[in-house]
Amino acid sequence: MQTNIPSRNTIKLTRRGRLALVVSGAVLAGTAVAVPLLTLDSDKPARPRTLVIPEGWRAGQVYAAVDKALTLPAGSTKQAAAKAGLKLPDAAEGNPEGYLYPATYPLDDKATPQSLLAAMVDTANKKFSAAPVAAGAQRDYMNLYQAVTVASIVQAESATKADMAKVARVVFNRLERGMPLQMDSTLHYALGRTTVRTTAADTRLDSPYNSYQRMGLPPTPIDNPGEDAMHAALNPAPGDWLYFVTVKPGDTRFTADYAEHERNVAEFNARQQSLAAQRSRAAQRTPSPEPSK
């Protein structure tokens, strides 16, 4: 699609990497009778007592974490999601993306994929249906599902909490001007990957999540946003920004001027090339392991 915005080959901003935090419990034996039993099972990992879902995880990451926490075969939770009877909005059409709320969930002996997913969706509904949130969505002429979708983009594109309200403003400024969002995070969601670079070939992807070619918001959220991202989506910072790029950690630059944005992107690219060269030199200096005898 032709737009009034010059195309570019590099990402504006990458999403933050996240790691699951699964807290393991310890079993204490207090009698002589229990000691042999404990010894017999000592080689088995203790079942975790809580499951932490970080902000910005995609549904696939949540499913995998539940499988691992409940020691289930890979894919079990994804299959269970379709039969879990989750209380999702009609607009979601059964897709829980955006509604697997990031929080800490208890894992008791009765925990199942269905019960955990239901708890996440119920938590999301309570958070998102709160009066200030619902009123904020209506104020910005969005329905609640659209607000969650914006929040998911804000979550994916923001390097820090401080950037979130500005990223939200860029989203709304582009929507209001009839411009494509051109958010790399939506492309990466369609491709099922996370990366710091987007190529020109990527932007030609035939997908409803390709916000370079498709106008408006993607059809669903692209991750599961947290409270800060939702707040930013409902309370964007004032500003005329249309572009942003994180040149280096802690240095995200917002601008309404495309020429200035191009200079910022060039600085970002130069830094990435320099870092790649440093890694290459470091790898060359690392001695190869000696062959085993």
Short mmCIF file of C-alpha atoms in Angstrom, two decimals:
data_model
loop_
_atom_site.label_atom_id
_atom_site.label_comp_id
_atom_site.label_asym_id
_atom_site.label_seq_id
_atom_site.Cartn_x
_atom_site.Cartn_y
_atom_site.Cartn_z
CA MET A 1 0.00 0.00 0.00
CA GLN A 2 1.27 3.44 -0.85
CA THR A 3 1.36 5.84 2.07
CA ASN A 4 2.54 9.36 2.61
CA ILE A 5 5.26 8.06 4.92
CA PRO A 6 8.62 6.91 3.50
CA SER A 7 9.26 3.23 4.16
CA ARG A 8 12.08 2.15 6.42
CA ASN A 9 13.99 -1.04 6.96
CA THR A 10 14.60 -1.02 10.68
CA ILE A 11 12.48 -1.37 13.76
CA LYS A 12 11.51 1.63 15.82
CA LEU A 13 11.56 -0.20 19.07
CA THR A 14 11.77 -3.72 20.30
CA ARG A 15 9.73 -5.19 23.01
CA ARG A 16 11.31 -6.00 26.31
CA GLY A 17 12.51 -9.52 26.76
CA ARG A 18 10.69 -11.36 29.53
CA LEU A 19 11.48 -14.49 31.58
CA ALA A 20 8.99 -16.59 33.53
CA LEU A 21 9.49 -16.61 37.27
CA VAL A 22 8.28 -19.87 38.77
CA VAL A 23 8.66 -20.03 42.53
CA SER A 24 9.40 -23.51 43.81
CA GLY A 25 8.21 -24.76 47.19
CA ALA A 26 10.17 -26.94 49.60
CA VAL A 27 8.77 -29.90 51.51
CA LEU A 28 9.97 -30.24 55.08
CA ALA A 29 9.82 -33.57 56.82
CA GLY A 30 9.59 -33.52 60.60
CA THR A 31 9.38 -37.18 61.61
CA ALA A 32 11.55 -40.24 61.22
CA VAL A 33 8.74 -42.03 59.38
CA ALA A 34 8.61 -39.37 56.68
CA VAL A 35 12.34 -39.33 55.97
CA PRO A 36 12.47 -42.51 53.84
CA LEU A 37 9.52 -41.30 51.77
CA LEU A 38 11.20 -37.94 51.20
CA THR A 39 14.43 -39.67 50.23
CA LEU A 40 12.66 -41.80 47.65
CA ASP A 41 11.21 -38.72 45.93
CA SER A 42 14.21 -36.45 46.39
CA ASP A 43 15.17 -36.78 42.72
CA LYS A 44 11.81 -35.41 41.59
CA PRO A 45 11.46 -31.63 41.26
CA ALA A 46 9.05 -30.08 43.73
CA ARG A 47 5.92 -28.68 42.16
CA PRO A 48 5.91 -24.88 42.14
CA ARG A 49 3.36 -23.19 44.36
CA THR A 50 2.82 -20.11 42.22
CA LEU A 51 2.96 -19.18 38.57
CA VAL A 52 4.06 -15.68 37.59
CA ILE A 53 2.83 -14.34 34.25
CA PRO A 54 4.94 -11.29 33.27
CA GLU A 55 3.51 -8.26 31.51
CA GLY A 56 3.71 -8.49 27.74
CA TRP A 57 3.77 -12.25 27.39
CA ARG A 58 1.92 -13.64 24.40
CA ALA A 59 -0.70 -16.35 24.81
CA GLY A 60 1.71 -18.96 23.49
CA GLN A 61 4.21 -18.13 26.22
CA VAL A 62 1.48 -18.37 28.85
CA TYR A 63 0.36 -21.77 27.55
CA ALA A 64 3.92 -23.09 27.64
CA ALA A 65 4.43 -21.84 31.19
CA VAL A 66 1.25 -23.53 32.39
CA ASP A 67 2.27 -26.79 30.73
CA LYS A 68 5.64 -26.64 32.47
CA ALA A 69 4.23 -25.68 35.87
CA LEU A 70 1.69 -28.51 35.80
CA THR A 71 4.17 -30.95 34.18
CA LEU A 72 1.89 -31.51 31.21
CA PRO A 73 2.86 -32.44 27.64
CA ALA A 74 3.61 -29.45 25.45
CA GLY A 75 0.46 -28.13 23.81
CA SER A 76 -1.92 -29.33 26.53
CA THR A 77 -2.92 -25.86 27.74
CA LYS A 78 -3.37 -24.52 24.21
CA GLN A 79 -5.78 -27.35 23.47
CA ALA A 80 -7.57 -26.81 26.77
CA ALA A 81 -8.10 -23.10 26.05
CA ALA A 82 -10.68 -23.81 23.36
CA LYS A 83 -12.78 -25.88 25.79
CA ALA A 84 -12.27 -23.79 28.93
CA GLY A 85 -15.43 -21.68 28.54
CA LEU A 86 -13.47 -18.47 29.13
CA LYS A 87 -15.53 -15.32 29.72
CA LEU A 88 -14.12 -13.32 26.84
CA PRO A 89 -15.73 -10.34 25.08
CA ASP A 90 -17.63 -11.16 21.90
CA ALA A 91 -15.08 -9.20 19.86
CA ALA A 92 -12.37 -11.66 20.91
CA GLU A 93 -14.12 -14.51 19.06
CA GLY A 94 -12.73 -17.02 21.52
CA ASN A 95 -9.12 -15.78 21.32
CA PRO A 96 -7.84 -15.05 24.87
CA GLU A 97 -4.88 -12.94 23.70
CA GLY A 98 -4.90 -9.74 25.75
CA TYR A 99 -7.01 -11.26 28.53
CA LEU A 100 -4.49 -13.61 30.16
CA TYR A 101 -3.78 -11.02 32.79
CA PRO A 102 -0.18 -10.77 34.05
CA ALA A 103 -0.12 -11.57 37.76
CA THR A 104 0.91 -14.25 40.26
CA TYR A 105 -1.44 -17.23 40.40
CA PRO A 106 -1.48 -19.97 43.07
CA LEU A 107 -0.88 -23.56 42.04
CA ASP A 108 -2.71 -25.92 44.37
CA ASP A 109 -3.22 -29.63 43.87
CA LYS A 110 -6.46 -28.99 41.99
CA ALA A 111 -4.98 -26.54 39.47
CA THR A 112 -5.68 -27.36 35.83
CA PRO A 113 -5.05 -25.49 32.58
CA GLN A 114 -8.74 -24.58 32.48
CA SER A 115 -8.80 -23.26 36.05
CA LEU A 116 -5.64 -21.19 35.58
CA LEU A 117 -6.76 -19.68 32.27
CA ALA A 118 -10.17 -18.90 33.76
CA ALA A 119 -8.49 -17.15 36.71
CA MET A 120 -6.40 -15.03 34.32
CA VAL A 121 -9.40 -14.03 32.21
CA ASP A 122 -11.53 -13.30 35.30
CA THR A 123 -8.74 -11.09 36.66
CA ALA A 124 -8.54 -9.24 33.35
CA ASN A 125 -12.29 -8.67 33.29
CA LYS A 126 -12.20 -7.25 36.80
CA LYS A 127 -9.30 -4.94 35.96
CA PHE A 128 -10.59 -3.84 32.57
CA SER A 129 -14.22 -3.43 33.62
CA ALA A 130 -13.39 -1.11 36.51
CA ALA A 131 -15.23 2.19 36.19
CA PRO A 132 -12.18 4.40 35.41
CA VAL A 133 -11.01 2.04 32.67
CA ALA A 134 -14.38 1.69 31.01
CA ALA A 135 -14.96 5.44 31.21
CA GLY A 136 -11.53 6.13 29.74
CA ALA A 137 -12.21 3.90 26.76
CA GLN A 138 -15.51 5.66 26.05
CA ARG A 139 -13.84 9.05 26.40
CA ASP A 140 -11.37 8.13 23.69
CA TYR A 141 -14.13 6.74 21.44
CA MET A 142 -12.93 3.16 21.80
CA ASN A 143 -14.63 0.06 22.98
CA LEU A 144 -12.89 -1.85 25.73
CA TYR A 145 -11.45 -4.49 23.41
CA GLN A 146 -9.86 -1.79 21.25
CA ALA A 147 -8.37 -0.20 24.36
CA VAL A 148 -6.79 -3.54 25.33
CA THR A 149 -5.42 -3.84 21.79
CA VAL A 150 -3.82 -0.40 22.01
CA ALA A 151 -2.41 -1.29 25.43
CA SER A 152 -0.87 -4.46 24.00
CA ILE A 153 0.96 -2.42 21.34
CA VAL A 154 2.10 0.06 23.99
CA GLN A 155 3.38 -2.85 26.09
CA ALA A 156 5.30 -4.36 23.19
CA GLU A 157 6.79 -1.12 21.87
CA SER A 158 7.81 0.59 25.11
CA ALA A 159 11.32 0.15 26.46
CA THR A 160 10.38 1.65 29.83
CA LYS A 161 7.31 2.57 31.82
CA ALA A 162 8.18 6.24 31.23
CA ASP A 163 7.84 5.74 27.45
CA MET A 164 4.39 4.20 27.54
CA ALA A 165 2.22 7.32 27.51
CA LYS A 166 4.27 8.77 24.63
CA VAL A 167 4.02 5.56 22.61
CA ALA A 168 0.26 5.60 23.17
CA ARG A 169 0.15 9.16 21.85
CA VAL A 170 2.01 8.10 18.68
CA VAL A 171 -0.60 5.36 18.14
CA PHE A 172 -3.50 7.79 18.51
CA ASN A 173 -1.84 10.51 16.42
CA ARG A 174 -1.38 8.08 13.57
CA LEU A 175 -4.94 6.77 13.83
CA GLU A 176 -6.36 10.27 13.90
CA ARG A 177 -4.37 11.28 10.80
CA GLY A 178 -5.40 8.22 8.84
CA MET A 179 -1.83 6.94 8.78
CA PRO A 180 -0.85 3.28 9.03
CA LEU A 181 0.51 2.45 12.46
CA GLN A 182 3.70 0.90 11.02
CA MET A 183 4.44 -0.84 14.31
CA ASP A 184 7.01 -3.58 13.99
CA SER A 185 5.61 -5.37 17.03
CA THR A 186 2.45 -6.29 15.11
CA LEU A 187 4.54 -7.77 12.29
CA HIS A 188 6.63 -9.80 14.71
CA TYR A 189 3.45 -11.10 16.32
CA ALA A 190 2.24 -12.35 12.95
CA LEU A 191 5.62 -13.96 12.32
CA GLY A 192 5.75 -15.49 15.80
CA ARG A 193 9.10 -13.99 16.68
CA THR A 194 10.83 -11.27 18.66
CA THR A 195 13.69 -9.34 17.14
CA VAL A 196 15.23 -5.87 17.04
CA ARG A 197 15.15 -5.59 13.26
CA THR A 198 12.47 -5.50 10.60
CA THR A 199 13.32 -5.82 6.92
CA ALA A 200 11.61 -4.36 3.89
CA ALA A 201 10.51 -7.90 2.97
CA ASP A 202 8.82 -8.23 6.37
CA THR A 203 6.69 -5.18 5.66
CA ARG A 204 5.22 -6.90 2.59
CA LEU A 205 3.82 -9.77 4.68
CA ASP A 206 0.21 -10.60 3.78
CA SER A 207 -1.37 -10.55 7.23
CA PRO A 208 -4.09 -8.60 9.05
CA TYR A 209 -1.39 -7.86 11.63
CA ASN A 210 0.79 -6.09 9.06
CA SER A 211 0.31 -2.52 10.24
CA TYR A 212 2.48 -1.26 7.38
CA GLN A 213 -0.13 -2.31 4.81
CA ARG A 214 -3.33 -2.46 6.87
CA MET A 215 -4.97 0.62 8.29
CA GLY A 216 -6.20 0.84 11.85
CA LEU A 217 -5.61 -1.50 14.76
CA PRO A 218 -4.73 -5.18 14.39
CA PRO A 219 -7.69 -7.55 14.75
CA THR A 220 -6.68 -8.67 18.26
CA PRO A 221 -4.26 -7.67 21.00
CA ILE A 222 -0.70 -8.82 20.31
CA ASP A 223 0.20 -9.71 23.92
CA ASN A 224 -1.20 -9.51 27.42
CA PRO A 225 -0.67 -5.97 28.70
CA GLY A 226 -0.29 -4.95 32.30
CA GLU A 227 -1.83 -2.16 34.32
CA ASP A 228 0.75 0.48 33.34
CA ALA A 229 0.26 -0.11 29.62
CA MET A 230 -3.52 0.00 30.00
CA HIS A 231 -3.27 3.25 31.94
CA ALA A 232 -1.09 4.74 29.20
CA ALA A 233 -3.52 3.65 26.49
CA LEU A 234 -6.32 5.47 28.29
CA ASN A 235 -4.19 8.49 29.27
CA PRO A 236 -1.75 9.19 26.43
CA ALA A 237 0.73 12.00 26.94
CA PRO A 238 0.07 15.28 25.11
CA GLY A 239 2.28 15.69 22.05
CA ASP A 240 2.41 15.73 18.26
CA TRP A 241 4.84 12.83 17.88
CA LEU A 242 4.50 10.47 14.93
CA TYR A 243 7.77 8.55 15.15
CA PHE A 244 10.03 7.06 17.80
CA VAL A 245 13.11 4.91 18.06
CA THR A 246 15.13 3.63 20.98
CA VAL A 247 18.66 4.52 19.95
CA LYS A 248 20.12 2.84 23.04
CA PRO A 249 18.82 1.72 26.42
CA GLY A 250 17.28 4.69 28.21
CA ASP A 251 17.34 6.87 25.08
CA THR A 252 14.02 6.69 23.22
CA ARG A 253 13.52 9.65 20.90
CA PHE A 254 10.07 10.88 19.87
CA THR A 255 9.51 13.35 17.07
CA ALA A 256 6.94 14.66 14.61
CA ASP A 257 9.61 15.37 11.98
CA TYR A 258 10.45 12.52 9.63
CA ALA A 259 13.90 13.87 8.72
CA GLU A 260 14.82 13.98 12.40
CA HIS A 261 13.48 10.46 12.83
CA GLU A 262 15.66 9.28 9.94
CA ARG A 263 18.73 10.71 11.66
CA ASN A 264 17.75 8.92 14.87
CA VAL A 265 17.26 5.65 12.99
CA ALA A 266 20.66 6.07 11.33
CA GLU A 267 22.24 6.47 14.77
CA PHE A 268 20.41 3.36 15.95
CA ASN A 269 21.66 1.38 12.95
CA ALA A 270 25.24 2.56 13.44
CA ARG A 271 25.14 1.51 17.08
CA GLN A 272 23.75 -1.92 16.18
CA GLN A 273 26.50 -2.43 13.62
CA SER A 274 29.13 -1.40 16.16
CA LEU A 275 27.76 -3.83 18.74
CA ALA A 276 27.71 -6.62 16.17
CA ALA A 277 31.34 -5.92 15.27
CA GLN A 278 32.32 -5.99 18.95
CA ARG A 279 30.59 -9.36 19.40
CA SER A 280 32.33 -10.71 16.33
CA ARG A 281 35.77 -9.63 17.59
CA ALA A 282 35.05 -11.09 21.02
CA ALA A 283 34.04 -14.40 19.44
CA GLN A 284 37.26 -14.50 17.44
CA ARG A 285 39.32 -13.97 20.60
CA THR A 286 37.59 -16.79 22.43
CA PRO A 287 39.72 -19.95 22.16
CA SER A 288 38.06 -23.02 20.71
CA PRO A 289 37.63 -25.92 23.15
CA GLU A 290 40.26 -28.62 22.83
CA PRO A 291 39.00 -31.88 21.34
CA SER A 292 38.32 -34.58 23.88
CA LYS A 293 40.91 -37.33 24.07
#
